[in-house]
mmCIF file of C-alpha atoms (C1' of nucleotides) in Angstrom:
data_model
loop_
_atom_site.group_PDB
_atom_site.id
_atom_site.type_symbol
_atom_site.label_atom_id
_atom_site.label_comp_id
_atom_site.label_asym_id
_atom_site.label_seq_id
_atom_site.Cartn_x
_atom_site.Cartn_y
_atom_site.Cartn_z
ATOM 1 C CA UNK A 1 79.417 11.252 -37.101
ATOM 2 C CA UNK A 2 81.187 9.232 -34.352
ATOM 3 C CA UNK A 3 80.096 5.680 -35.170
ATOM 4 C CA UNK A 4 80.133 3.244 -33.317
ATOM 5 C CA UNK A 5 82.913 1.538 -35.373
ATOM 6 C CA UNK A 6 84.928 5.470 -35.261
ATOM 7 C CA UNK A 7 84.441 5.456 -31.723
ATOM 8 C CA UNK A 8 85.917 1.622 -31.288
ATOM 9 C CA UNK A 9 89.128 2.663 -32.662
ATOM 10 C CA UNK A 10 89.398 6.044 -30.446
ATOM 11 C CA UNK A 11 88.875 3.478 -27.329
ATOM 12 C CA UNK A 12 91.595 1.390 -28.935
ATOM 13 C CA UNK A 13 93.770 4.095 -29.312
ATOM 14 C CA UNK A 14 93.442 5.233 -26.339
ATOM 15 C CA UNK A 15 93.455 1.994 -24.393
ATOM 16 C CA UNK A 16 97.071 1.219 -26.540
ATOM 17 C CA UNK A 17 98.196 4.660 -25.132
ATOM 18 C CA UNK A 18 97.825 3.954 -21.489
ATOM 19 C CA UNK A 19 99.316 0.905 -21.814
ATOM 20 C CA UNK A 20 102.489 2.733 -22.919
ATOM 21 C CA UNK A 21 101.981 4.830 -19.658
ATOM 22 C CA UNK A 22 102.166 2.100 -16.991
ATOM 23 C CA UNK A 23 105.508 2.476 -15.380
ATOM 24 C CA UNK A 24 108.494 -0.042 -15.470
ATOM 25 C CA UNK A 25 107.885 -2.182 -12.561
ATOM 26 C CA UNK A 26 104.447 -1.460 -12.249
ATOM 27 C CA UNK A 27 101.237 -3.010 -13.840
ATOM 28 C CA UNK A 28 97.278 -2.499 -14.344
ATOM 29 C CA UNK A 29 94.699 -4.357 -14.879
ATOM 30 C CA UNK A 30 92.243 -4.663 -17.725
ATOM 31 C CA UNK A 31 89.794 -3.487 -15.921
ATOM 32 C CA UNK A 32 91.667 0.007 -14.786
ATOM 33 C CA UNK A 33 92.812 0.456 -17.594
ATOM 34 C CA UNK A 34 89.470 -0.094 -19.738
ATOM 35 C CA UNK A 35 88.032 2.153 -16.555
ATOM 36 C CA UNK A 36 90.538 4.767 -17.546
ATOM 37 C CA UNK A 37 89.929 4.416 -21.335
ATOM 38 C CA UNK A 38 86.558 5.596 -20.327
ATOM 39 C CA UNK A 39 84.911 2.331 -20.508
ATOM 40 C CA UNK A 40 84.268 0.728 -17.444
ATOM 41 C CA UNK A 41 82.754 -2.465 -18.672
ATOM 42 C CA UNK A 42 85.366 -2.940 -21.139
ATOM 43 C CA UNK A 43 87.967 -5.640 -19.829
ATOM 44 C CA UNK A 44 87.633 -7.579 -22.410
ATOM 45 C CA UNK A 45 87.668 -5.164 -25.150
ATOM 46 C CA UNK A 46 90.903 -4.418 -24.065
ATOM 47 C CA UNK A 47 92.579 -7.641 -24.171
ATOM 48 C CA UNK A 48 91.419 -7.869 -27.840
ATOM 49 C CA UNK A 49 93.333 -4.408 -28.408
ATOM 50 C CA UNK A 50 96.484 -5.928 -26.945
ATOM 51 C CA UNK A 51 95.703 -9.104 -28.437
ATOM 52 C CA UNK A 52 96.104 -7.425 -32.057
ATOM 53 C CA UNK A 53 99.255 -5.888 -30.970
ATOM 54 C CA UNK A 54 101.917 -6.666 -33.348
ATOM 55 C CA UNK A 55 105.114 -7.800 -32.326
ATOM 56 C CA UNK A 56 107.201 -5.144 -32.486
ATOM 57 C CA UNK A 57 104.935 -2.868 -30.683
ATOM 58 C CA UNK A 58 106.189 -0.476 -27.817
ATOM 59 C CA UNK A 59 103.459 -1.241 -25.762
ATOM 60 C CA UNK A 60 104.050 -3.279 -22.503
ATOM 61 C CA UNK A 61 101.228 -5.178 -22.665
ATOM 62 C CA UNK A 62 103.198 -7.783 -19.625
ATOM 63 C CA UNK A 63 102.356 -5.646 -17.537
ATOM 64 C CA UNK A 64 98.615 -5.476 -18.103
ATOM 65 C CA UNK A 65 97.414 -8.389 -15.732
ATOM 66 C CA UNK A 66 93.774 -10.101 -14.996
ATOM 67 C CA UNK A 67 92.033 -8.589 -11.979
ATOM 68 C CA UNK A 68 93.409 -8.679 -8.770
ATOM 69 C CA UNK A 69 96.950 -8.921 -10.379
ATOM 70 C CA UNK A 70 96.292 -12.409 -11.889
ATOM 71 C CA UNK A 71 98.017 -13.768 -15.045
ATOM 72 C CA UNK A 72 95.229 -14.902 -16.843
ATOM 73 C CA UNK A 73 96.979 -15.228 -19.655
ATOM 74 C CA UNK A 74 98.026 -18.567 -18.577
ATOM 75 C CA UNK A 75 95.284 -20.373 -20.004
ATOM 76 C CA UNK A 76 94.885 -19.421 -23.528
ATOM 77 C CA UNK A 77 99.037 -18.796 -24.065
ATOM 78 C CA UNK A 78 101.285 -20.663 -21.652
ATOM 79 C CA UNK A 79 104.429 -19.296 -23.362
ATOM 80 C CA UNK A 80 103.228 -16.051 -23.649
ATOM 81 C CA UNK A 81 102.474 -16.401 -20.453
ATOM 82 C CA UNK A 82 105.827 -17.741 -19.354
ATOM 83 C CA UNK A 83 107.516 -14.568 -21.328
ATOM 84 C CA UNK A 84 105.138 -11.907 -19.294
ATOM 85 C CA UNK A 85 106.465 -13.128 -16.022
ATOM 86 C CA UNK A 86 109.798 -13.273 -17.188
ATOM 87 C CA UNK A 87 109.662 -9.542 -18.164
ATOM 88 C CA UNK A 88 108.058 -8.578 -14.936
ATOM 89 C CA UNK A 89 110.512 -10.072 -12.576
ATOM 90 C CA UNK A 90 112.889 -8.567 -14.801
ATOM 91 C CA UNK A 91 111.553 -5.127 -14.219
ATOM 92 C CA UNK A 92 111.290 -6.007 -10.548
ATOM 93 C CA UNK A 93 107.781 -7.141 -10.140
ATOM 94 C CA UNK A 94 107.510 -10.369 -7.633
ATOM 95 C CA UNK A 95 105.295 -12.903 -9.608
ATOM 96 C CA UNK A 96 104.264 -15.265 -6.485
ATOM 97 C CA UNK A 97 102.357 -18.494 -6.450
ATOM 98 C CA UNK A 98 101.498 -19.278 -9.857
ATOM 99 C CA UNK A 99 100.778 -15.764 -11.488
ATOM 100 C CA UNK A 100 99.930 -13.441 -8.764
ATOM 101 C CA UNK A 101 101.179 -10.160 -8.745
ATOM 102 C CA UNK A 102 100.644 -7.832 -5.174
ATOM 103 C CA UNK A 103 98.665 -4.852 -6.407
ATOM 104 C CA UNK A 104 99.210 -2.768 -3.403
ATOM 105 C CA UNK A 105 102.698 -2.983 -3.937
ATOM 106 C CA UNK A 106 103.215 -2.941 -7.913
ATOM 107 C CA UNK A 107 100.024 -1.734 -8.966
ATOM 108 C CA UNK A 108 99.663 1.602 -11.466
ATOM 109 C CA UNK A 109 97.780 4.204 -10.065
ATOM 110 C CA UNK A 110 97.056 5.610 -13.160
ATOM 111 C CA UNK A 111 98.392 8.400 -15.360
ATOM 112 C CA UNK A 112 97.891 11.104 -13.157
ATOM 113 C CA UNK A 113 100.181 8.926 -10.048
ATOM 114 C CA UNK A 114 103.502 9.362 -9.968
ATOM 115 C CA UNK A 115 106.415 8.228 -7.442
ATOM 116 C CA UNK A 116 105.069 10.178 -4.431
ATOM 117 C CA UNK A 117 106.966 10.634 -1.040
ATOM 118 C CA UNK A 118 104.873 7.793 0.786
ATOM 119 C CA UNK A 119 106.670 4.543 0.472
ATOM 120 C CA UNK A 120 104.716 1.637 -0.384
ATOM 121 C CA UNK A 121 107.734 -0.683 1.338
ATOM 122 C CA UNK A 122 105.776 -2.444 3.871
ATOM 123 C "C1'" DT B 1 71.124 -7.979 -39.858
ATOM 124 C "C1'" DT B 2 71.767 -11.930 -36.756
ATOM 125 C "C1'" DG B 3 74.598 -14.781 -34.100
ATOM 126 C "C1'" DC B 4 78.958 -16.434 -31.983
ATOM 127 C "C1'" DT B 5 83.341 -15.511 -29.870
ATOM 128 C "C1'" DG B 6 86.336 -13.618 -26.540
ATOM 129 C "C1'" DA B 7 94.577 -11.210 -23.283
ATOM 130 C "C1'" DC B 8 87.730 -10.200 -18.648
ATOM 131 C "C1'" DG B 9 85.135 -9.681 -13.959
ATOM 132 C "C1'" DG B 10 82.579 -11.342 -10.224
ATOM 133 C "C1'" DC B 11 80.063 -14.764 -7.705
ATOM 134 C "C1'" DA B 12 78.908 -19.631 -6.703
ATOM 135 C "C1'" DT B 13 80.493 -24.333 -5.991
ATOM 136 C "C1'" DC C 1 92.200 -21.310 -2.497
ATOM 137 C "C1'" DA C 2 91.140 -23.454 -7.313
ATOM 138 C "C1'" DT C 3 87.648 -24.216 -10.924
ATOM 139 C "C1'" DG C 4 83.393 -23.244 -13.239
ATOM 140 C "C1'" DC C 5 79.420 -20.579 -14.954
ATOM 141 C "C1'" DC C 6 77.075 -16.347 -16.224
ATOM 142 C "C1'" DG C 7 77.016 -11.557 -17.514
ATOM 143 C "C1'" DC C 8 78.768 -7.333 -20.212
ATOM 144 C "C1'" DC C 9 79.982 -5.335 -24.944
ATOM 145 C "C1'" DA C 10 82.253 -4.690 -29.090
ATOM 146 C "C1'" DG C 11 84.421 -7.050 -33.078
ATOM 147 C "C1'" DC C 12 83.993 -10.280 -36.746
ATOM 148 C "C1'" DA C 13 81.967 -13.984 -39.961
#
DNA sequence: TTGCTGACGGCAT
DNA sequence: CATGCCGCCAGCA
């Protein structure tokens, strides 16, 4: 039992579930949230989950972003692209420069983090 | 079964 | 700071 297939779609699953999890007006990266799937060296595993996400799926995948809060997106999907920034400024995240989110600022803690007391308002 | 590809990550240029 | 190359690992032909 658990093949390697079986246990492929359990990561899946679960990497689709966190994604549901990130906050409005926060966002993750691949790597945290591959790290939190229980796969550390799984970035890019993850970004083929999302990838294979239909359209009408709940998950936000806009708000997963390239490490250190970079829309790396931009260079295989420019509209997609365009459409993930869109929806984060929309949900209040600052997109600066040309795809650059401020982790410290708008970055998920994970699923165990939730709106504590200390401010984060510089 | 073998080989190539890839919503990535990190370092070098 | 922007661009490029290599490395990691699982999915797919």
């Amino acid at each position: 039992m658990a093949t390697r297939a079986a246990a492929g779609s359990a990561l899946a699953a679960r990497i689709g579930a966190l994604v549901r999890k990130i906050p409005r007006g926060r966002v993750a990266t691949y790597g945290q949230i591959a790290a939190l799937a229980g796969a550390p060296r799984h970035a890019r595993f993850v970004g083929a989950v999302l990838r294979r996400l239909p359209e009408g799926s709940p998950a936000p995948w806009h708000r997963v972003l390239g490490a250190g809060g970079r829309l790396s997106l931009a260079r295989f999907a420019p509209h997609a692209a365009q459409t993930q920034r869109l929806r984060l400024e929309r949900e209040g995240v600052r997109v600066v420069g040309r795809g650059r989110v401020d982790l410290a600022r708008y970055g998920w803690r994970g699923p165990a983090a939730r709106r504590g007391p200390s401010a984060r308002t510089k």
